[in-house]
mmCIF file of C-alpha atoms in Angstrom:
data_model
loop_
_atom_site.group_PDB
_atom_site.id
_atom_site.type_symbol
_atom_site.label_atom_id
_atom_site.label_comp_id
_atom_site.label_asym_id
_atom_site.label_seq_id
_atom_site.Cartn_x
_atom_site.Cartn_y
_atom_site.Cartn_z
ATOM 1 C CA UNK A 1 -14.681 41.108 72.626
ATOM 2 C CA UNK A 2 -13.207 37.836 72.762
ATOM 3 C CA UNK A 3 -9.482 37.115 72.576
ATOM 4 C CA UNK A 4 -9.082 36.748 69.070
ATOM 5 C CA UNK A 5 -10.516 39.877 67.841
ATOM 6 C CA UNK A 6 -8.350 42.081 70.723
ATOM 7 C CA UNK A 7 -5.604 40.593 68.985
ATOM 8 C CA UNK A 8 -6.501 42.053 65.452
ATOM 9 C CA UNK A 9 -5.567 45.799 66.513
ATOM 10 C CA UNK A 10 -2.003 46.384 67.717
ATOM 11 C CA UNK A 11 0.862 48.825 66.876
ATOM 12 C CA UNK A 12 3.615 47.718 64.760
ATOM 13 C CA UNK A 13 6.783 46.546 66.216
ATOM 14 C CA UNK A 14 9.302 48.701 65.265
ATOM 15 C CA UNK A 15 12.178 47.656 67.418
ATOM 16 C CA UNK A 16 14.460 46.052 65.024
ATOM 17 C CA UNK A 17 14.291 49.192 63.073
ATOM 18 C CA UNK A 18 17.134 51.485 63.202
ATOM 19 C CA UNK A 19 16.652 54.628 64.201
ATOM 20 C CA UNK A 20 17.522 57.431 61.339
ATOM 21 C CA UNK A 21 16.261 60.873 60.217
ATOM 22 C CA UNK A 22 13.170 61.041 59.306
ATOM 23 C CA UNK A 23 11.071 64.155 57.290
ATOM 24 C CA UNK A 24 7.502 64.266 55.794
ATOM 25 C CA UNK A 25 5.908 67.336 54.562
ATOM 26 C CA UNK A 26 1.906 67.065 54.191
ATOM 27 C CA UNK A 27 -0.043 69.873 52.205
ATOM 28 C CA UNK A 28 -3.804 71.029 52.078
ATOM 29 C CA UNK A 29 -5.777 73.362 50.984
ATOM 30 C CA UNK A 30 -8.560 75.496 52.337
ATOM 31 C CA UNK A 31 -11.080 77.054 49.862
ATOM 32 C CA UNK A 32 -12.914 80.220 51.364
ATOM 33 C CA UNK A 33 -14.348 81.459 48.422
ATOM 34 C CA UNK A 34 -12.885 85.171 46.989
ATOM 35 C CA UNK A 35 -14.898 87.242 49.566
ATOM 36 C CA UNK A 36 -13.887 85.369 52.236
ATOM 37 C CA UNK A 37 -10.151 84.717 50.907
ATOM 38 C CA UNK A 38 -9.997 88.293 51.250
ATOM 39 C CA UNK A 39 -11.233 88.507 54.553
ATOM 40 C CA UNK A 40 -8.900 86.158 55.725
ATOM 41 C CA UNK A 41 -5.952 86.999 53.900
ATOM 42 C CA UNK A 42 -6.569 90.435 55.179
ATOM 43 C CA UNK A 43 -6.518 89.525 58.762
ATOM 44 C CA UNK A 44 -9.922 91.121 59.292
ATOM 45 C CA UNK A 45 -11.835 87.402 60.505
ATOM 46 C CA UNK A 46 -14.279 88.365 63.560
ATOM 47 C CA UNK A 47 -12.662 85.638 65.771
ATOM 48 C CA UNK A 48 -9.084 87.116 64.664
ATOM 49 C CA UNK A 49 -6.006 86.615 62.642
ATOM 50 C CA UNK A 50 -7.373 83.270 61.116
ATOM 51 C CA UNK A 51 -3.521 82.289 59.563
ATOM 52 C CA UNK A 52 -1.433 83.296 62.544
ATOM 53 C CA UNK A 53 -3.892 80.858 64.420
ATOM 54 C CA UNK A 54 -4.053 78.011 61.785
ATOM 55 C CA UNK A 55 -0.204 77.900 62.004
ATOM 56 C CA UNK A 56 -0.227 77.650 65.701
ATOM 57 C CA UNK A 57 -3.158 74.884 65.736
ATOM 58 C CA UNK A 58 -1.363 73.055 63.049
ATOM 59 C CA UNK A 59 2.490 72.839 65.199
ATOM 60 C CA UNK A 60 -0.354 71.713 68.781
ATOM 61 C CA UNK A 61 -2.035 68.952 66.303
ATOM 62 C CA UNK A 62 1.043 67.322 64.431
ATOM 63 C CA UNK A 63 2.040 66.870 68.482
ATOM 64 C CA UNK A 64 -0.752 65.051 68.999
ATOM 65 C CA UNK A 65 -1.113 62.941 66.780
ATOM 66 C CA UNK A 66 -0.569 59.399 68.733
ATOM 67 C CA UNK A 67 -3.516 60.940 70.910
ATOM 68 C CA UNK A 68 -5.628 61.430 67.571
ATOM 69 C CA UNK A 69 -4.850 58.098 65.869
ATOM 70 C CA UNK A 70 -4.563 54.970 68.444
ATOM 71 C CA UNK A 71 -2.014 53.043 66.261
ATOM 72 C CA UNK A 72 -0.079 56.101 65.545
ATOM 73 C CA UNK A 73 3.605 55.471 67.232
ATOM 74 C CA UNK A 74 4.006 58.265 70.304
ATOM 75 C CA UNK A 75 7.242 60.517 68.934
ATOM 76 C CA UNK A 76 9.447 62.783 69.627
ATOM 77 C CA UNK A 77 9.494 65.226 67.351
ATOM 78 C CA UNK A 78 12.320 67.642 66.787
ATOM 79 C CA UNK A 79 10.943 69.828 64.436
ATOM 80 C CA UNK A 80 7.317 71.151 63.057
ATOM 81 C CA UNK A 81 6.780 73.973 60.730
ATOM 82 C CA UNK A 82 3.284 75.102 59.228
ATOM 83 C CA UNK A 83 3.177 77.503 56.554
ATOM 84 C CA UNK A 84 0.126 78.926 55.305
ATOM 85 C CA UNK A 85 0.332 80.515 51.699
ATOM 86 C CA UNK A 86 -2.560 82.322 49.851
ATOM 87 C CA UNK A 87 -2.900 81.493 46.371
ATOM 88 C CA UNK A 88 -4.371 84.739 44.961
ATOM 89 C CA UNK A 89 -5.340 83.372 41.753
ATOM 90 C CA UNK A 90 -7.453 80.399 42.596
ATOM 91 C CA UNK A 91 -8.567 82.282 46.373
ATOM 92 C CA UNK A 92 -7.318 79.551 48.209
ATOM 93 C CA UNK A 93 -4.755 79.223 51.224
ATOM 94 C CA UNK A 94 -2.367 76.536 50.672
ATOM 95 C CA UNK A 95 -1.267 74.317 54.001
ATOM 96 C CA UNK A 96 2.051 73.067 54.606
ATOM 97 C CA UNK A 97 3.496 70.956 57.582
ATOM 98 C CA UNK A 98 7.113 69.881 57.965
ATOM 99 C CA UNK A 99 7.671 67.101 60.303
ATOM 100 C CA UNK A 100 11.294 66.074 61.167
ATOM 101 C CA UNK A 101 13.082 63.959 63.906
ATOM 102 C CA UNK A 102 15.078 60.781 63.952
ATOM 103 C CA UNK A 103 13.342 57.914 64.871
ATOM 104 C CA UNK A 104 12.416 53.783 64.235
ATOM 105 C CA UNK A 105 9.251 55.270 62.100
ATOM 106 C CA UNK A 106 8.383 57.851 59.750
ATOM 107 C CA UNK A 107 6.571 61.095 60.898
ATOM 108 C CA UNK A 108 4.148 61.451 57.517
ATOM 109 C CA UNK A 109 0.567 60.485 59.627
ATOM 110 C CA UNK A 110 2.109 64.019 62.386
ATOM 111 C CA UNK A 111 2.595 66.099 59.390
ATOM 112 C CA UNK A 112 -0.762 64.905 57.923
ATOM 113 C CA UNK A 113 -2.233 65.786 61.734
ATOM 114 C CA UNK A 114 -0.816 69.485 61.472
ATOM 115 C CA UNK A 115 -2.211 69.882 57.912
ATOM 116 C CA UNK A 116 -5.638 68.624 59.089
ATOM 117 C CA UNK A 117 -5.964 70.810 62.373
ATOM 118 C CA UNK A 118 -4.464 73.684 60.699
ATOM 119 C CA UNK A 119 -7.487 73.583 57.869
ATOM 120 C CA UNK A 120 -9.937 72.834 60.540
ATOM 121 C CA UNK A 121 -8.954 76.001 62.256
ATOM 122 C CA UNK A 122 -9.552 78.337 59.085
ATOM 123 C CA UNK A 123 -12.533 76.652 58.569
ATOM 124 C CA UNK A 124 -13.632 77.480 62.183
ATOM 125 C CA UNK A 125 -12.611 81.117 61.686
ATOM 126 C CA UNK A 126 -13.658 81.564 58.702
ATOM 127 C CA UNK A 127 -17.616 80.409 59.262
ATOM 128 C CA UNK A 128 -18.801 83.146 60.741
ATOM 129 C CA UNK A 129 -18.270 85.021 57.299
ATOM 130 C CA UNK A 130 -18.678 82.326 54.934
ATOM 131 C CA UNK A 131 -20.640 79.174 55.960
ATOM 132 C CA UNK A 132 -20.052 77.315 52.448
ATOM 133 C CA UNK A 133 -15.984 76.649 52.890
ATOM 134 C CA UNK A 134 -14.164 73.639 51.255
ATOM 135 C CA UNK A 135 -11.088 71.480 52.542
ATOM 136 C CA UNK A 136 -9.386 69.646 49.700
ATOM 137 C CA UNK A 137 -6.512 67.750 48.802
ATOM 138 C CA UNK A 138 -5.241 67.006 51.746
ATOM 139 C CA UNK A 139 -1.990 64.702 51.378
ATOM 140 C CA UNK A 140 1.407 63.378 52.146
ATOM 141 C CA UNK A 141 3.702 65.456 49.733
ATOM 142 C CA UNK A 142 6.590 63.731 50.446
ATOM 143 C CA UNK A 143 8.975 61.405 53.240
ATOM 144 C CA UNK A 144 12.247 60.867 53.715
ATOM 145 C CA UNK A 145 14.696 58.784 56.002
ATOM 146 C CA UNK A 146 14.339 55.005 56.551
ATOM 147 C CA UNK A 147 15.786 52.083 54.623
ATOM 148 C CA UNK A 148 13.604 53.430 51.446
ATOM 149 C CA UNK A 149 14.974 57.142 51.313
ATOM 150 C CA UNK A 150 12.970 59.795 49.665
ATOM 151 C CA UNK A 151 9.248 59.050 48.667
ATOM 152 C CA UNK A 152 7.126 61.725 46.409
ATOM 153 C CA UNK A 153 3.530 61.580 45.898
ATOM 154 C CA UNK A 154 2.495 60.199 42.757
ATOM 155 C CA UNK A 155 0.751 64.125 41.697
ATOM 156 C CA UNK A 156 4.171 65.325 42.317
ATOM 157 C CA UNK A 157 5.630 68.263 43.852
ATOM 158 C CA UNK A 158 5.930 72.269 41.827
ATOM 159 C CA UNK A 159 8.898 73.646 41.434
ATOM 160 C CA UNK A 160 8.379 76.131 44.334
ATOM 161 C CA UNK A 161 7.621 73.402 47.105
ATOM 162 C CA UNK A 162 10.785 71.359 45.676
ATOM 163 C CA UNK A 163 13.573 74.504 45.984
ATOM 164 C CA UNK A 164 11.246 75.317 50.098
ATOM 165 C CA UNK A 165 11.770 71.883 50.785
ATOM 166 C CA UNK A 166 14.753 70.600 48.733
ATOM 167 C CA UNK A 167 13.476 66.526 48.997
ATOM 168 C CA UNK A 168 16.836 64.402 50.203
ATOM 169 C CA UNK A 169 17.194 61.555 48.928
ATOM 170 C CA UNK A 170 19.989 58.642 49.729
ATOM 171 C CA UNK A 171 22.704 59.273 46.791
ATOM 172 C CA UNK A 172 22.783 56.983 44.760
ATOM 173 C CA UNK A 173 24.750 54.043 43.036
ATOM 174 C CA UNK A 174 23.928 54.124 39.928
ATOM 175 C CA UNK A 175 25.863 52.376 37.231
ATOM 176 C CA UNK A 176 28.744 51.539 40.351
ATOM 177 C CA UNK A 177 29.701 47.566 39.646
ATOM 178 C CA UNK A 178 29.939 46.050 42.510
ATOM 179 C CA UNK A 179 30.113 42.541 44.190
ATOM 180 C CA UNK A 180 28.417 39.936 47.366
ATOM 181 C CA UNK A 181 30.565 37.085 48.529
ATOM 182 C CA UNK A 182 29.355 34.305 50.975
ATOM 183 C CA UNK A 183 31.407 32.981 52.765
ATOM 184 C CA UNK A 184 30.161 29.804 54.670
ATOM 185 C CA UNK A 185 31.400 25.918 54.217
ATOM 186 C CA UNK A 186 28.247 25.145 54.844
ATOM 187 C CA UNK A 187 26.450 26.956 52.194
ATOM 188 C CA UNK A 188 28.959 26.643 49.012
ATOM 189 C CA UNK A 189 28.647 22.796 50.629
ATOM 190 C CA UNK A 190 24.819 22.880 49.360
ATOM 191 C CA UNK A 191 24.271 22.023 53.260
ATOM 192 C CA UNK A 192 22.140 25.225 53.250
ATOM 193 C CA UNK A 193 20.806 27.985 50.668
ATOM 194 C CA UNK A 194 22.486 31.584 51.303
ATOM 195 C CA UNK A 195 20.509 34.375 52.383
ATOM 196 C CA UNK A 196 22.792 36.769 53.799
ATOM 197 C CA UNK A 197 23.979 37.618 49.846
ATOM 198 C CA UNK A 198 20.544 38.022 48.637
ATOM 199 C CA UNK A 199 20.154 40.007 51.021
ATOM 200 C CA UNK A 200 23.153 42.532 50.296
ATOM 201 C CA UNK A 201 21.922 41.893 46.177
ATOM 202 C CA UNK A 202 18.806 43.606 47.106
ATOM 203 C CA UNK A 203 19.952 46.589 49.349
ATOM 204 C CA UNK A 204 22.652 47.364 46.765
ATOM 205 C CA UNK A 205 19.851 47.454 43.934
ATOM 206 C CA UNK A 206 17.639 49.805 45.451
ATOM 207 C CA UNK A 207 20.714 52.002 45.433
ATOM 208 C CA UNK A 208 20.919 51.403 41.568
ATOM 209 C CA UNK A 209 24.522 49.836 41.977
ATOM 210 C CA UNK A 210 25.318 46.572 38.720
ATOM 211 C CA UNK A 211 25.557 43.739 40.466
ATOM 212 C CA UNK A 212 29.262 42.290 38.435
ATOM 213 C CA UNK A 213 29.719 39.438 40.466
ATOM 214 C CA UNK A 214 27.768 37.284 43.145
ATOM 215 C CA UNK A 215 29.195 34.312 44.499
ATOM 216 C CA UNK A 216 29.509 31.921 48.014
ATOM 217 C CA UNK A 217 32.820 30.639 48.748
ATOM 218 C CA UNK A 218 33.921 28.237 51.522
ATOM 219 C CA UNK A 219 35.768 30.181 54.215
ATOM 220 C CA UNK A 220 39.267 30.578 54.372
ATOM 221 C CA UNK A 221 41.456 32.888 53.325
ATOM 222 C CA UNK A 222 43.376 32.114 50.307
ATOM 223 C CA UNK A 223 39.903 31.940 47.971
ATOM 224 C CA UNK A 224 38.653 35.373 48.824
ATOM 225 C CA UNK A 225 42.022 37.240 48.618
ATOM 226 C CA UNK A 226 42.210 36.005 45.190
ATOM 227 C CA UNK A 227 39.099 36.564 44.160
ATOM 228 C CA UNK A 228 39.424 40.021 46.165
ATOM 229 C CA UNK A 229 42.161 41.584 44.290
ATOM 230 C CA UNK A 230 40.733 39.705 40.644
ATOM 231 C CA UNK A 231 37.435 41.860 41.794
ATOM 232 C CA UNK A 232 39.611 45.056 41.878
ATOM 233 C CA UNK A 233 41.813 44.416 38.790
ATOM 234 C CA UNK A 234 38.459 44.391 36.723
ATOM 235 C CA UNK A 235 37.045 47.321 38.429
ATOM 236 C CA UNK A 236 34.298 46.449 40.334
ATOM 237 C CA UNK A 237 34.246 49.495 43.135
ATOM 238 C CA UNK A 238 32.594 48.005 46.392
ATOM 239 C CA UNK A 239 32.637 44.363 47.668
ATOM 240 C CA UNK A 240 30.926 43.126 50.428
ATOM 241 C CA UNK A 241 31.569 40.149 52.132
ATOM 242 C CA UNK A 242 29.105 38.353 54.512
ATOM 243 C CA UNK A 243 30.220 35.572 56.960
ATOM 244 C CA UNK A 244 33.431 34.187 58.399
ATOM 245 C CA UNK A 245 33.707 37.525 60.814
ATOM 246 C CA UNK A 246 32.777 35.916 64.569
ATOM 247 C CA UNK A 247 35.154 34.223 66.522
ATOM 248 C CA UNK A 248 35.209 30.322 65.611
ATOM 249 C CA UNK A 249 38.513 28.922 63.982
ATOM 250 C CA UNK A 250 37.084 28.721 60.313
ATOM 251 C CA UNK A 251 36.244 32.542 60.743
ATOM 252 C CA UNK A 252 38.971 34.220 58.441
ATOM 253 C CA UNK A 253 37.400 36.928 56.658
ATOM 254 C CA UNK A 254 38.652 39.999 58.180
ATOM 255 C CA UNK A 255 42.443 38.645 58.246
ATOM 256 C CA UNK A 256 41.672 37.656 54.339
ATOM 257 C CA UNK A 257 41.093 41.454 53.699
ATOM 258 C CA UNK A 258 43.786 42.880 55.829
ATOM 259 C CA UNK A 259 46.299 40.644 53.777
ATOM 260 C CA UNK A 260 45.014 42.237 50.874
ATOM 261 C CA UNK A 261 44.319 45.977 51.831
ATOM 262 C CA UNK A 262 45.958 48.918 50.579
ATOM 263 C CA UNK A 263 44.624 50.468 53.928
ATOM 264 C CA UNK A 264 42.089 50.261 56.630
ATOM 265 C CA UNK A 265 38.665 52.383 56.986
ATOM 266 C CA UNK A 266 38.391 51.453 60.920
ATOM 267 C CA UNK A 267 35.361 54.757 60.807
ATOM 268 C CA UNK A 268 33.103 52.056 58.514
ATOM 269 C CA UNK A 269 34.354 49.238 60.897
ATOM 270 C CA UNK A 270 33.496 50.960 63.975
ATOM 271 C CA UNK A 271 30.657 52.345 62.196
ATOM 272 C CA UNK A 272 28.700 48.968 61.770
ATOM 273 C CA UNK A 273 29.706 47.668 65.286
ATOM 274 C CA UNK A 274 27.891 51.214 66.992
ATOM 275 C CA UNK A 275 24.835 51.130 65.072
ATOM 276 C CA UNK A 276 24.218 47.075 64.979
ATOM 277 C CA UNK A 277 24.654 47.215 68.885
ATOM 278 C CA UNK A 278 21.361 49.403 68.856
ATOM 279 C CA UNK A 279 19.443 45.916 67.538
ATOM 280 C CA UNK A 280 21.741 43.519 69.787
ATOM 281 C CA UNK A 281 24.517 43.206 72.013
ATOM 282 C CA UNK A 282 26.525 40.476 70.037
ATOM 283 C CA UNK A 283 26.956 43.198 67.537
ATOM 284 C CA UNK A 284 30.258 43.598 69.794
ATOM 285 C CA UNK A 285 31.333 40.218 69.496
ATOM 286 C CA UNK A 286 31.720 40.624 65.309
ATOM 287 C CA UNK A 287 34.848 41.289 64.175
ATOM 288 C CA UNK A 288 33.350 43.321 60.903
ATOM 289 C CA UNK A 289 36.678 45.127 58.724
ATOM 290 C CA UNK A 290 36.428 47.676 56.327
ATOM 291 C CA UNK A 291 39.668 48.378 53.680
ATOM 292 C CA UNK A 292 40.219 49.704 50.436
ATOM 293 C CA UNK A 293 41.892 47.863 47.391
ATOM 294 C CA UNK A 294 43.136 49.512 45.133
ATOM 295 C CA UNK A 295 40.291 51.946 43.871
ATOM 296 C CA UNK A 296 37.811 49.125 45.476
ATOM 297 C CA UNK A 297 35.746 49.071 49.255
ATOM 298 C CA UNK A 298 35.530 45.747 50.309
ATOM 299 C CA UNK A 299 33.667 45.175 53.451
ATOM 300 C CA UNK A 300 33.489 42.185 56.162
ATOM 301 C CA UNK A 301 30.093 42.023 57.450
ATOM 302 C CA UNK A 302 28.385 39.526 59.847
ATOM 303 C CA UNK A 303 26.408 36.092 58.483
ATOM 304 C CA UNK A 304 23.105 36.265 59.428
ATOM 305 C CA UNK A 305 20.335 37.372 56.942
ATOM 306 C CA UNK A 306 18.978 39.803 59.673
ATOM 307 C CA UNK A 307 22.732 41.884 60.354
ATOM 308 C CA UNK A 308 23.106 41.724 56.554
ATOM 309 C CA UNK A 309 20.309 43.508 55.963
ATOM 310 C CA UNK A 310 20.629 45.735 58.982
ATOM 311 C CA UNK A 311 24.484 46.645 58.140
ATOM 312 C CA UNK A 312 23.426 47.746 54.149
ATOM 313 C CA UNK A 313 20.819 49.623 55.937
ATOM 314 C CA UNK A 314 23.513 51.659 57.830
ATOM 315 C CA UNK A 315 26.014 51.833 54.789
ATOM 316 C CA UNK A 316 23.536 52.903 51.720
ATOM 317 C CA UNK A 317 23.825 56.537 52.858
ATOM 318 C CA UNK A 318 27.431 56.634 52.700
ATOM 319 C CA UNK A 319 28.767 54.314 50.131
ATOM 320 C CA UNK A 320 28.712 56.767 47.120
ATOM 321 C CA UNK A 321 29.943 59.308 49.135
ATOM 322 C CA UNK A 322 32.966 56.934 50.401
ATOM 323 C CA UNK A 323 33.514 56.087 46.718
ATOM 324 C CA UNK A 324 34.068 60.342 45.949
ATOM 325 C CA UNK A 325 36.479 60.667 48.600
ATOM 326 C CA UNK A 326 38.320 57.439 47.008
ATOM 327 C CA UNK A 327 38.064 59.272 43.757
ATOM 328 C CA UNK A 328 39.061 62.795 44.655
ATOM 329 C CA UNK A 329 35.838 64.081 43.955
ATOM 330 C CA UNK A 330 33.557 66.557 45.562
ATOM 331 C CA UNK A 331 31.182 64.723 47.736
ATOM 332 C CA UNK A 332 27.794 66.329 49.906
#
């Protein structure tokens, strides 16, 4: 194998991921046939209690499954559960696995493991009764966690399997007007095209948030605290601000919102500094502000397209609920 094709397998580089909480739940089924479902269901299998086993099988293969599948990231899972659940009706046994942990990468491909070994296991204990067994419709049923939040199957889920597993998803910001400011010399200069804002646009659409205002202003102060408190007069509920918070002269933004602030969230602040410093060490050298204005959140947040994107990664699974508390409503 020459150099070029050793190149075309490797593992994806998750390292400028940010580590969250991650859940899949994959789901099977294995099809005995009615003599044999009662066999099994009855616990009366020659090699032994077939489900018992299948459950145990199914926690030992989701484990394994960076041995199973080369590409497959090696994690550290924090939690497995395998249910097996007869279906009378149709004289099947439906196969559940819950993976959960927090991590760079999703765990769908170890639930998808545990599904498969469990399966295989019935099917071995099962042959000695019943030679012509089917396993079917094996799939993810849903993930969770990661900059996407909570992805269902296209087939969907029944209403039992949604109130076992109760699917989280990041809450939303839908309808919420809201606002991205640049603020660079260089770009409202035409020097350079913004792509820190876009950036913010995007991750604040994916929350389902109306974009009211997007604009790049020069740095300095006395632009963005006007156009700060205009923001809140009209309403808009959450601002953020990219650029202007590192440590050269022209670097104003976080003394333009503390002029302006009703009062300081130094949690979010803090917040953004912790979790960035996970990608890089010059997270500690931004100056990023959080403060509330009036009924708005405006928020400080580094330049570069890459913290941008990172930083709405860390604040989409708090901003609605930092909008209750504003409001004085009940909040998850």
């Amino acid at each position: 194998m020459n150099e070029q094709q050793a190149a075309a397998f490797h593992m994806a580089d998750i390292r400028d991921k940010r580590p969250t909480r991650r859940r899949a739940v994959a789901v099977g089924e294995f099809l005995p046939g009615p003599e044999a479902f009662a066999t099994v269901i009855e616990r009366r299998l020659p090699k032994g209690d077939a489900l018992v086993m299948a459950e145990i099988a199914g926690l030992q293969g989701a484990k394994m499954a960076s041995q199973l599948m080369p590409l497959c990231h090696p994690l550290a899972l924090e939690l497995v559960r395998v249910r097996c659940v007869p279906v009378a009706a149709r004289s099947v046994i439906r196969v559940y696995c819950e993976c959960a942990t927090e991590a760079r990468t999703g765990v769908e491909m170890e639930a998808l493991a545990g599904v498969n070994a469990a399966l295989l296991t019935l099917y071995d204990l099962s042959k000695p009764v019943q030679p012509a067994l089917t396993i079917s419709g094996v799939r993810l049923l849903f993930k969770e966690g990661g900059k996407k939040g909570l992805w269902i199957h296209p087939d969907g889920m029944e209403d039992d399997e949604r109130e076992h597993y109760r699917p989280h998803d990041l809450a939303r910001l839908d309808g919420v007007p809201c606002a991205v400011i640049t603020l660079s010399d260089r770009a409202s200069g035409g020097e350079y095209v913004d792509r820190s804002g876009p950036e913010l646009v995007a991750g604040l659409q994916r929350l389902g948030a109306e974009l009211a205002h997007v604009e790049v202003l020069p740095d300095g102060i006395d632009p963005l605290v006007e156009r700060l408190r205009k923001l809140s007069d009209e309403g808009v509920r959450i601002c953020l601000c990219t650029g202007g918070t590192g440590l050269g002269r022209r670097d104003v933004t976080p003394e333009a919102l503390r002029m302006v602030a009703d009062r300081q969230v130094e949690g979010l602040a803090e917040l953004l500094r912790v979790e960035s410093a996970k990608h890089t060490p010059l997270a500690w050298l931004s100056r990023a502000e959080v403060v509330q204005i009036g009924p708005m959140l405006a928020f400080a947040l580094p330049g570069s397209p890459r913290a941008a994107r990172q930083c709405m990664d860390i604040l989409a699974p708090l901003l609605a609920h930092a909008l209750a508390m504003v409001d004085g409503r009940p909040h998850a």
